[in-house]
Amino acid sequence: MTTVSSPSPPWLNPDSTPASDSASTSPSHHRDRGDDAESLDSFSSMTLNSEEFNLNPNPNLNNQTHTTSPSATTPPPSLLHLSFNQDHACFAVGTDRGFLILNCDPFREIFRRDFDRGVAVVEMLFRCNILALVGGGPDPQYPPNKVMIWDDHQGRCIGELSFRSDVRSVRLRRDRIVVVLEQKIFVYNFVDLKLMHQIETFANPKGLCAVSQGAGSMVLVCPGLQKGQVRIEHYASKRTKFVMAHDSRIACFALTQDGSLLATASSKGTLVRIFNTVDGTLRQEVRRGADRAEIYSLAFSSNAEWLAVSSDKGTVHVFGLKVNSGVKDTPTRIASNVTRPTSPSSSLSLFKGVLPKYFSSEWSVAQFRLVEGTQYIVAFGHQKNTVVILGMDGRSLDYLLCCFDNSFYRCQFDPVNGGEMSQLEYHNCLKPPSVF
């Protein structure tokens, strides 16, 4: 149960219209067994000054300004976190000294906040002034079991959510805050920090969770209660769907913006599967490769025509999707209009047992080759047929730094001929161009 520390001015809803999510009116439908009792895993506190709190677009994100500049003699900070914002126009960097926000196109630093202590999670809310922060590194700025709500207009934290175990990740929507622990997920109302839903999951050390960002009601995806299973929550229809996506442990997944399609990869890392989130049916299966790999990230293009995949093999793949040709559709229409692709084995039924299944698999259209073993996350750029790639040395989990791997790439692929992508630009994330 969520508790508010003192009477305070209400948090203004970022949406200009009331949220359509029906979970706010009947949260008991969504709660897991035992949720009527006070939760022993979470509580929240919120302390605000008497001034009215507003959630508005951050002017810093539209101007080339920042407040602090590291000295030329100061060694570069250690990288702890990289993540895109919801529309992939910006990305956040958490370091052992604070955090910084950068723009993707053109690539430039927007602002930074230096605390001289570590921030291991930085979750943006599009381009507004509110961010969610979690401390990390050898000397954390905040306890790793707390989500701090940072208001960059005021330059301070204006609320917090505290838990009995460390926070693995945070997801933000304009109407919800989603906090991911290793075996539980909590969904809060953004307006008043009221706990709306809590979900038990399979062991989730990576903090895997995805939420839709469309104007409609929220779709949330998280690990289920079994190995290889995903759970899909539709808050408008108050329906829960479980899908056995893989035989192996779930390693990564991603949602389209409207929440209609879900891409999943397992710890084996050879296949990526695309599901319809309404009925849980498999719509397409693509192959990254034949050997095992750790999938680091999956990303849909804004029109769901393409899917990008990165792994520890050092190659970013772009796949063409058959499930959506760019027409804006609701999940219901997609479910009724899309024909499930033919199983790879059916086209080679006469050769069953003779040819390996991967000979009939769908392979990537385009590729970009990078340093093997480095963790890369991907997103599609705002310019047509472009991909943005952020690189993070895997050793940063132990708070080490290899400056070569704090990389930003923007690449372009040929949607007709495919093949190797062309590199448009490269930068070091921690040494962006000077702002003016």
Short mmCIF file of C-alpha atoms in Angstrom, two decimals:
data_model
loop_
_atom_site.label_atom_id
_atom_site.label_comp_id
_atom_site.label_asym_id
_atom_site.label_seq_id
_atom_site.Cartn_x
_atom_site.Cartn_y
_atom_site.Cartn_z
CA MET A 1 0.00 0.00 0.00
CA THR A 2 1.27 3.45 -0.85
CA THR A 3 1.42 6.11 1.83
CA VAL A 4 1.93 9.82 1.34
CA SER A 5 4.04 11.48 3.99
CA SER A 6 2.16 14.75 4.32
CA PRO A 7 -0.60 16.81 2.69
CA SER A 8 0.97 18.28 -0.41
CA PRO A 9 -0.13 19.99 -3.61
CA PRO A 10 -1.28 17.28 -6.02
CA TRP A 11 1.01 16.09 -8.76
CA LEU A 12 -0.36 17.36 -12.03
CA ASN A 13 -1.03 14.68 -14.61
CA PRO A 14 1.30 15.10 -17.60
CA ASP A 15 -1.60 14.24 -19.92
CA SER A 16 -3.75 17.13 -21.02
CA THR A 17 -6.78 14.83 -20.78
CA PRO A 18 -7.67 12.38 -18.01
CA ALA A 19 -6.02 9.00 -18.31
CA SER A 20 -8.17 6.42 -20.06
CA ASP A 21 -6.66 3.56 -18.11
CA SER A 22 -9.55 1.90 -16.31
CA ALA A 23 -7.16 0.35 -13.78
CA SER A 24 -7.23 3.63 -11.88
CA THR A 25 -10.91 3.21 -11.14
CA SER A 26 -10.86 -0.48 -10.22
CA PRO A 27 -7.33 -1.41 -9.23
CA SER A 28 -8.41 -4.48 -7.28
CA HIS A 29 -9.05 -6.38 -10.49
CA HIS A 30 -5.41 -6.27 -11.40
CA ARG A 31 -3.84 -6.97 -8.05
CA ASP A 32 -2.25 -10.30 -7.39
CA ARG A 33 -3.39 -12.43 -4.46
CA GLY A 34 -2.71 -10.78 -1.13
CA ASP A 35 -2.48 -7.24 -2.51
CA ASP A 36 -5.36 -6.03 -0.35
CA ALA A 37 -3.04 -6.23 2.62
CA GLU A 38 -0.38 -3.62 3.11
CA SER A 39 2.64 -4.36 0.94
CA LEU A 40 5.82 -5.17 2.85
CA ASP A 41 7.92 -4.54 -0.24
CA SER A 42 7.20 -0.92 -1.04
CA PHE A 43 6.13 2.41 0.29
CA SER A 44 6.42 5.93 -1.02
CA SER A 45 7.05 9.30 0.49
CA MET A 46 6.55 12.65 -1.14
CA THR A 47 7.63 16.01 0.22
CA LEU A 48 6.92 19.11 -1.83
CA ASN A 49 7.18 22.78 -1.08
CA SER A 50 4.11 24.97 -1.17
CA GLU A 51 4.70 26.00 -4.75
CA GLU A 52 2.56 24.26 -7.30
CA PHE A 53 4.39 21.42 -8.99
CA ASN A 54 4.12 21.28 -12.78
CA LEU A 55 5.22 18.64 -15.23
CA ASN A 56 6.16 20.51 -18.40
CA PRO A 57 8.54 20.12 -21.30
CA ASN A 58 12.03 20.90 -20.06
CA PRO A 59 13.39 24.06 -21.72
CA ASN A 60 16.90 22.65 -21.29
CA LEU A 61 15.98 19.89 -23.74
CA ASN A 62 15.32 22.41 -26.47
CA ASN A 63 18.36 24.59 -25.90
CA GLN A 64 22.04 23.84 -26.14
CA THR A 65 22.90 24.57 -22.51
CA HIS A 66 24.33 22.71 -19.59
CA THR A 67 25.20 23.72 -16.07
CA THR A 68 28.52 22.03 -15.39
CA SER A 69 31.68 21.37 -17.35
CA PRO A 70 34.28 18.83 -16.21
CA SER A 71 37.80 20.08 -15.89
CA ALA A 72 40.25 19.12 -18.62
CA THR A 73 42.43 17.46 -15.97
CA THR A 74 39.57 15.42 -14.49
CA PRO A 75 39.56 11.77 -15.64
CA PRO A 76 36.43 10.72 -17.54
CA PRO A 77 33.58 9.36 -15.45
CA SER A 78 32.73 5.66 -15.40
CA LEU A 79 29.69 4.67 -17.38
CA LEU A 80 26.93 2.91 -15.39
CA HIS A 81 23.80 3.28 -17.52
CA LEU A 82 22.57 4.03 -21.04
CA SER A 83 18.95 4.28 -22.15
CA PHE A 84 16.86 5.99 -24.81
CA ASN A 85 13.84 8.10 -23.99
CA GLN A 86 10.41 6.95 -25.17
CA ASP A 87 10.61 8.33 -28.72
CA HIS A 88 14.36 7.66 -29.15
CA ALA A 89 15.09 11.34 -29.77
CA CYS A 90 17.33 11.57 -26.68
CA PHE A 91 19.26 9.27 -24.44
CA ALA A 92 20.36 9.32 -20.81
CA VAL A 93 23.77 8.41 -19.43
CA GLY A 94 24.32 7.47 -15.79
CA THR A 95 27.86 7.68 -14.44
CA ASP A 96 29.72 7.36 -11.16
CA ARG A 97 29.42 11.17 -10.85
CA GLY A 98 25.84 11.88 -11.88
CA PHE A 99 24.00 11.87 -15.19
CA LEU A 100 23.78 13.63 -18.51
CA ILE A 101 21.17 13.90 -21.25
CA LEU A 102 22.13 13.94 -24.92
CA ASN A 103 20.28 14.56 -28.16
CA CYS A 104 20.53 11.97 -30.95
CA ASP A 105 20.12 14.06 -34.10
CA PRO A 106 22.07 16.23 -34.11
CA PHE A 107 24.28 14.56 -31.54
CA ARG A 108 24.99 17.00 -28.71
CA GLU A 109 24.94 17.24 -24.95
CA ILE A 110 21.81 18.91 -23.65
CA PHE A 111 22.63 19.11 -19.96
CA ARG A 112 24.38 17.27 -17.16
CA ARG A 113 24.06 17.11 -13.40
CA ASP A 114 27.24 16.31 -11.48
CA PHE A 115 26.78 14.90 -7.97
CA ASP A 116 30.25 13.34 -7.53
CA ARG A 117 28.35 10.12 -6.77
CA GLY A 118 26.91 7.37 -8.88
CA VAL A 119 23.55 7.08 -10.68
CA ALA A 120 22.84 3.61 -12.08
CA VAL A 121 19.34 4.23 -13.54
CA VAL A 122 18.19 7.34 -15.40
CA GLU A 123 14.70 7.09 -16.88
CA MET A 124 13.44 10.02 -18.93
CA LEU A 125 9.81 10.94 -19.62
CA PHE A 126 10.01 12.09 -23.25
CA ARG A 127 11.49 15.63 -22.93
CA CYS A 128 9.82 16.85 -19.76
CA ASN A 129 11.45 18.01 -16.55
CA ILE A 130 10.79 14.83 -14.57
CA LEU A 131 13.26 11.92 -14.44
CA ALA A 132 13.47 8.80 -12.29
CA LEU A 133 16.89 8.15 -10.72
CA VAL A 134 18.35 5.19 -8.84
CA GLY A 135 21.75 5.34 -7.21
CA GLY A 136 24.56 2.94 -8.06
CA GLY A 137 28.27 2.43 -8.43
CA PRO A 138 30.83 2.16 -5.62
CA ASP A 139 29.60 5.44 -4.09
CA PRO A 140 25.88 5.82 -4.96
CA GLN A 141 24.14 9.17 -4.87
CA TYR A 142 20.95 7.50 -3.61
CA PRO A 143 20.27 4.11 -2.01
CA PRO A 144 19.85 1.41 -4.68
CA ASN A 145 16.51 0.40 -3.16
CA LYS A 146 14.93 3.82 -3.81
CA VAL A 147 13.49 5.48 -6.90
CA MET A 148 14.04 9.22 -6.67
CA ILE A 149 11.73 11.51 -8.64
CA TRP A 150 13.93 14.32 -9.92
CA ASP A 151 12.43 17.63 -11.02
CA ASP A 152 14.99 19.41 -13.16
CA HIS A 153 13.05 22.68 -12.98
CA GLN A 154 13.73 22.75 -9.25
CA GLY A 155 17.07 20.93 -9.50
CA ARG A 156 16.17 18.50 -6.73
CA CYS A 157 14.24 15.36 -5.86
CA ILE A 158 10.59 15.99 -5.04
CA GLY A 159 9.52 12.45 -4.18
CA GLU A 160 10.73 8.93 -3.64
CA LEU A 161 9.59 5.31 -3.72
CA SER A 162 11.36 2.94 -1.33
CA PHE A 163 11.57 -0.85 -1.39
CA ARG A 164 12.94 -3.74 0.65
CA SER A 165 15.25 -4.85 -2.20
CA ASP A 166 17.27 -3.16 -4.92
CA VAL A 167 15.53 -1.56 -7.88
CA ARG A 168 16.46 -3.19 -11.19
CA SER A 169 14.83 -0.73 -13.57
CA VAL A 170 12.14 1.93 -13.92
CA ARG A 171 9.68 2.65 -16.75
CA LEU A 172 7.73 5.90 -17.09
CA ARG A 173 4.57 6.85 -18.90
CA ARG A 174 2.68 10.10 -18.71
CA ASP A 175 0.23 8.45 -16.33
CA ARG A 176 2.22 5.68 -14.66
CA ILE A 177 5.50 4.90 -12.86
CA VAL A 178 6.58 1.26 -13.14
CA VAL A 179 9.26 -0.01 -10.76
CA VAL A 180 10.94 -3.37 -11.40
CA LEU A 181 12.53 -5.44 -8.63
CA GLU A 182 14.11 -8.84 -9.15
CA GLN A 183 10.87 -10.75 -8.59
CA LYS A 184 8.18 -8.08 -8.38
CA ILE A 185 6.86 -5.17 -10.39
CA PHE A 186 4.93 -2.22 -8.93
CA VAL A 187 2.72 0.10 -10.97
CA TYR A 188 1.95 3.54 -9.51
CA ASN A 189 -0.36 6.30 -10.58
CA PHE A 190 1.74 9.31 -11.58
CA VAL A 191 -0.70 11.86 -10.15
CA ASP A 192 -0.67 10.76 -6.52
CA LEU A 193 1.83 7.85 -6.31
CA LYS A 194 -1.00 5.48 -5.49
CA LEU A 195 -0.08 1.82 -5.91
CA MET A 196 -2.32 0.48 -8.69
CA HIS A 197 -0.95 -3.00 -9.30
CA GLN A 198 1.79 -5.37 -8.23
CA ILE A 199 2.99 -8.38 -10.19
CA GLU A 200 5.12 -11.35 -9.21
CA THR A 201 7.62 -12.51 -11.84
CA PHE A 202 10.21 -15.14 -12.56
CA ALA A 203 13.72 -14.12 -11.42
CA ASN A 204 14.42 -10.90 -13.33
CA PRO A 205 17.91 -9.61 -12.49
CA LYS A 206 18.03 -7.49 -15.66
CA GLY A 207 14.82 -5.68 -14.73
CA LEU A 208 13.11 -6.63 -17.98
CA CYS A 209 9.87 -4.70 -18.50
CA ALA A 210 8.24 -2.85 -21.40
CA VAL A 211 5.26 -0.51 -21.48
CA SER A 212 3.39 0.97 -24.42
CA GLN A 213 3.67 4.72 -25.00
CA GLY A 214 0.69 5.37 -27.24
CA ALA A 215 -2.20 7.64 -26.34
CA GLY A 216 -4.39 4.69 -25.38
CA SER A 217 -4.41 2.58 -22.28
CA MET A 218 -1.21 0.95 -21.08
CA VAL A 219 0.04 -2.43 -22.20
CA LEU A 220 2.74 -3.86 -19.92
CA VAL A 221 4.99 -6.83 -20.64
CA CYS A 222 7.17 -8.59 -18.08
CA PRO A 223 8.54 -12.07 -17.40
CA GLY A 224 5.89 -14.58 -16.34
CA LEU A 225 6.22 -17.11 -13.54
CA GLN A 226 7.98 -19.78 -15.62
CA LYS A 227 11.19 -19.91 -17.60
CA GLY A 228 10.58 -18.68 -21.16
CA GLN A 229 7.18 -17.19 -20.34
CA VAL A 230 6.07 -13.58 -20.79
CA ARG A 231 3.11 -11.90 -19.17
CA ILE A 232 1.08 -9.30 -21.07
CA GLU A 233 -1.19 -6.94 -19.11
CA HIS A 234 -3.92 -5.05 -20.99
CA TYR A 235 -5.15 -2.43 -18.57
CA ALA A 236 -8.08 -1.17 -20.67
CA SER A 237 -9.72 -4.59 -21.01
CA LYS A 238 -8.40 -5.79 -17.63
CA ARG A 239 -7.01 -8.90 -19.27
CA THR A 240 -3.82 -10.84 -18.58
CA LYS A 241 -2.23 -13.01 -21.27
CA PHE A 242 0.59 -15.51 -20.65
CA VAL A 243 2.69 -16.59 -23.63
CA MET A 244 5.30 -19.36 -23.65
CA ALA A 245 7.62 -17.49 -25.96
CA HIS A 246 10.73 -19.71 -25.66
CA ASP A 247 12.02 -22.89 -24.09
CA SER A 248 14.97 -21.02 -22.57
CA ARG A 249 15.07 -18.05 -20.20
CA ILE A 250 13.80 -14.74 -21.59
CA ALA A 251 16.78 -12.49 -22.32
CA CYS A 252 15.17 -9.46 -23.95
CA PHE A 253 11.90 -8.14 -25.32
CA ALA A 254 10.42 -4.97 -26.83
CA LEU A 255 6.99 -3.51 -27.57
CA THR A 256 5.76 -1.35 -30.39
CA GLN A 257 4.74 2.14 -29.31
CA ASP A 258 1.05 1.22 -29.33
CA GLY A 259 1.67 -2.09 -27.57
CA SER A 260 0.20 -4.21 -30.37
CA LEU A 261 3.31 -6.26 -31.14
CA LEU A 262 5.92 -7.88 -28.92
CA ALA A 263 9.39 -9.09 -29.95
CA THR A 264 11.14 -11.61 -27.69
CA ALA A 265 14.54 -13.32 -27.54
CA SER A 266 15.77 -16.08 -25.26
CA SER A 267 19.11 -16.75 -23.60
CA LYS A 268 19.99 -18.94 -26.56
CA GLY A 269 19.91 -15.82 -28.75
CA THR A 270 19.43 -17.46 -32.15
CA LEU A 271 15.78 -16.63 -32.86
CA VAL A 272 13.60 -13.58 -32.33
CA ARG A 273 9.85 -14.07 -32.24
CA ILE A 274 7.15 -11.48 -32.86
CA PHE A 275 3.79 -11.97 -31.14
CA ASN A 276 0.42 -10.29 -31.29
CA THR A 277 -0.18 -9.02 -27.76
CA VAL A 278 -3.98 -9.33 -27.91
CA ASP A 279 -4.26 -13.06 -28.57
CA GLY A 280 -0.64 -14.13 -27.99
CA THR A 281 -0.23 -15.70 -31.43
CA LEU A 282 3.17 -15.95 -33.11
CA ARG A 283 3.21 -13.69 -36.16
CA GLN A 284 6.78 -14.00 -37.35
CA GLU A 285 10.10 -15.61 -36.47
CA VAL A 286 13.49 -14.28 -37.59
CA ARG A 287 16.96 -15.68 -37.11
CA ARG A 288 19.93 -13.70 -35.82
CA GLY A 289 22.37 -16.58 -36.35
CA ALA A 290 23.02 -20.26 -35.75
CA ASP A 291 25.36 -19.97 -32.74
CA ARG A 292 24.41 -18.87 -29.24
CA ALA A 293 24.53 -15.17 -28.40
CA GLU A 294 23.41 -12.83 -25.64
CA ILE A 295 20.80 -10.45 -27.02
CA TYR A 296 21.28 -6.99 -25.55
CA SER A 297 18.43 -5.05 -27.12
CA LEU A 298 15.48 -5.20 -29.51
CA ALA A 299 13.79 -2.18 -31.08
CA PHE A 300 10.86 -1.67 -33.45
CA SER A 301 10.78 1.17 -35.94
CA SER A 302 7.99 3.68 -35.33
CA ASN A 303 5.83 2.14 -38.07
CA ALA A 304 6.71 -1.47 -37.13
CA GLU A 305 8.20 -2.15 -40.57
CA TRP A 306 11.62 -2.99 -39.14
CA LEU A 307 13.15 -4.64 -36.11
CA ALA A 308 16.72 -3.99 -34.90
CA VAL A 309 18.66 -6.50 -32.79
CA SER A 310 22.01 -6.19 -31.00
CA SER A 311 24.01 -8.94 -29.30
CA ASP A 312 27.42 -9.76 -27.84
CA LYS A 313 28.53 -10.93 -31.29
CA GLY A 314 29.12 -7.29 -32.20
CA THR A 315 26.70 -7.16 -35.14
CA VAL A 316 23.53 -5.08 -35.25
CA HIS A 317 20.89 -6.69 -37.46
CA VAL A 318 17.85 -5.09 -39.09
CA PHE A 319 14.98 -7.38 -40.06
CA GLY A 320 12.01 -6.64 -42.29
CA LEU A 321 8.67 -7.36 -40.63
CA LYS A 322 5.64 -8.83 -42.41
CA VAL A 323 3.20 -8.23 -39.59
CA ASN A 324 2.75 -4.52 -40.25
CA SER A 325 3.38 -2.48 -43.39
CA GLY A 326 3.28 0.90 -41.65
CA VAL A 327 -0.50 1.29 -41.58
CA LYS A 328 -1.63 2.60 -38.22
CA ASP A 329 -3.80 -0.17 -36.81
CA THR A 330 -5.26 -1.10 -33.48
CA PRO A 331 -4.26 -4.41 -31.90
CA THR A 332 -7.72 -5.80 -32.74
CA ARG A 333 -7.43 -4.98 -36.43
CA ILE A 334 -3.93 -6.40 -36.60
CA ALA A 335 -5.12 -9.60 -35.02
CA SER A 336 -7.86 -10.01 -37.63
CA ASN A 337 -6.04 -8.80 -40.74
CA VAL A 338 -2.57 -10.30 -40.47
CA THR A 339 -1.94 -13.78 -41.76
CA ARG A 340 0.44 -15.84 -39.70
CA PRO A 341 3.63 -16.51 -41.71
CA THR A 342 4.25 -19.98 -42.96
CA SER A 343 6.34 -22.11 -40.65
CA PRO A 344 9.90 -22.41 -41.97
CA SER A 345 9.69 -26.20 -41.84
CA SER A 346 6.51 -26.37 -43.95
CA SER A 347 8.20 -25.05 -47.09
CA LEU A 348 10.79 -27.77 -46.77
CA SER A 349 8.50 -30.56 -45.61
CA LEU A 350 9.85 -32.91 -48.25
CA PHE A 351 13.32 -32.49 -46.79
CA LYS A 352 12.34 -32.86 -43.16
CA GLY A 353 15.19 -34.39 -41.23
CA VAL A 354 17.65 -33.65 -44.05
CA LEU A 355 18.17 -29.88 -44.01
CA PRO A 356 18.68 -27.90 -40.80
CA LYS A 357 15.82 -25.58 -39.95
CA TYR A 358 17.98 -22.47 -40.21
CA PHE A 359 18.31 -22.88 -44.01
CA SER A 360 14.67 -21.82 -44.32
CA SER A 361 14.83 -19.08 -41.69
CA GLU A 362 14.24 -15.37 -42.27
CA TRP A 363 17.57 -13.57 -42.01
CA SER A 364 18.40 -9.92 -41.50
CA VAL A 365 18.14 -7.41 -44.31
CA ALA A 366 20.99 -5.19 -43.12
CA GLN A 367 23.93 -5.43 -40.72
CA PHE A 368 26.43 -3.17 -38.99
CA ARG A 369 29.54 -4.76 -37.48
CA LEU A 370 31.07 -3.49 -34.25
CA VAL A 371 33.39 -4.67 -31.48
CA GLU A 372 32.48 -8.16 -30.28
CA GLY A 373 31.80 -8.46 -26.55
CA THR A 374 30.72 -4.85 -26.05
CA GLN A 375 27.16 -4.17 -24.93
CA TYR A 376 25.24 -2.16 -27.53
CA ILE A 377 21.66 -0.92 -27.42
CA VAL A 378 19.82 0.13 -30.56
CA ALA A 379 16.93 2.31 -31.71
CA PHE A 380 15.68 3.65 -35.01
CA GLY A 381 16.57 7.25 -35.80
CA HIS A 382 14.12 9.94 -36.78
CA GLN A 383 15.64 10.17 -40.26
CA LYS A 384 14.37 7.53 -42.65
CA ASN A 385 16.16 4.15 -42.59
CA THR A 386 18.62 5.15 -39.88
CA VAL A 387 19.67 3.28 -36.76
CA VAL A 388 21.22 4.78 -33.62
CA ILE A 389 23.61 2.55 -31.64
CA LEU A 390 24.93 3.20 -28.15
CA GLY A 391 27.92 1.21 -26.90
CA MET A 392 28.73 0.40 -23.29
CA ASP A 393 31.68 -1.68 -22.17
CA GLY A 394 30.38 -4.79 -20.39
CA ARG A 395 32.88 -4.28 -17.57
CA SER A 396 31.07 -1.11 -16.55
CA LEU A 397 28.88 -3.36 -14.41
CA ASP A 398 32.00 -3.62 -12.24
CA TYR A 399 32.45 0.13 -12.53
CA LEU A 400 35.35 -0.02 -14.97
CA LEU A 401 35.69 2.15 -18.03
CA CYS A 402 37.06 1.73 -21.51
CA CYS A 403 36.63 5.08 -23.24
CA PHE A 404 36.66 3.50 -26.69
CA ASP A 405 33.35 1.81 -25.93
CA ASN A 406 31.28 4.79 -24.76
CA SER A 407 30.20 5.05 -28.35
CA PHE A 408 27.42 6.67 -30.34
CA TYR A 409 26.89 5.53 -33.93
CA ARG A 410 24.31 6.65 -36.44
CA CYS A 411 24.00 4.38 -39.47
CA GLN A 412 21.83 4.09 -42.53
CA PHE A 413 20.55 0.94 -44.22
CA ASP A 414 19.27 0.28 -47.74
CA PRO A 415 15.73 -1.10 -47.40
CA VAL A 416 15.78 -2.53 -50.94
CA ASN A 417 19.23 -4.01 -51.42
CA GLY A 418 20.14 -4.50 -47.75
CA GLY A 419 23.70 -5.52 -46.90
CA GLU A 420 26.17 -3.60 -44.79
CA MET A 421 24.90 -0.37 -43.27
CA SER A 422 26.83 2.82 -43.90
CA GLN A 423 28.16 4.76 -40.92
CA LEU A 424 26.97 8.37 -40.87
CA GLU A 425 28.67 9.51 -37.66
CA TYR A 426 30.50 8.38 -34.53
CA HIS A 427 30.99 10.11 -31.16
CA ASN A 428 32.11 9.31 -27.63
CA CYS A 429 29.06 9.59 -25.33
CA LEU A 430 31.08 11.02 -22.47
CA LYS A 431 32.91 13.53 -24.66
CA PRO A 432 30.15 15.15 -26.73
CA PRO A 433 30.75 18.20 -28.91
CA SER A 434 31.00 21.46 -27.03
CA VAL A 435 27.70 23.23 -26.57
CA PHE A 436 27.24 26.89 -27.28
#
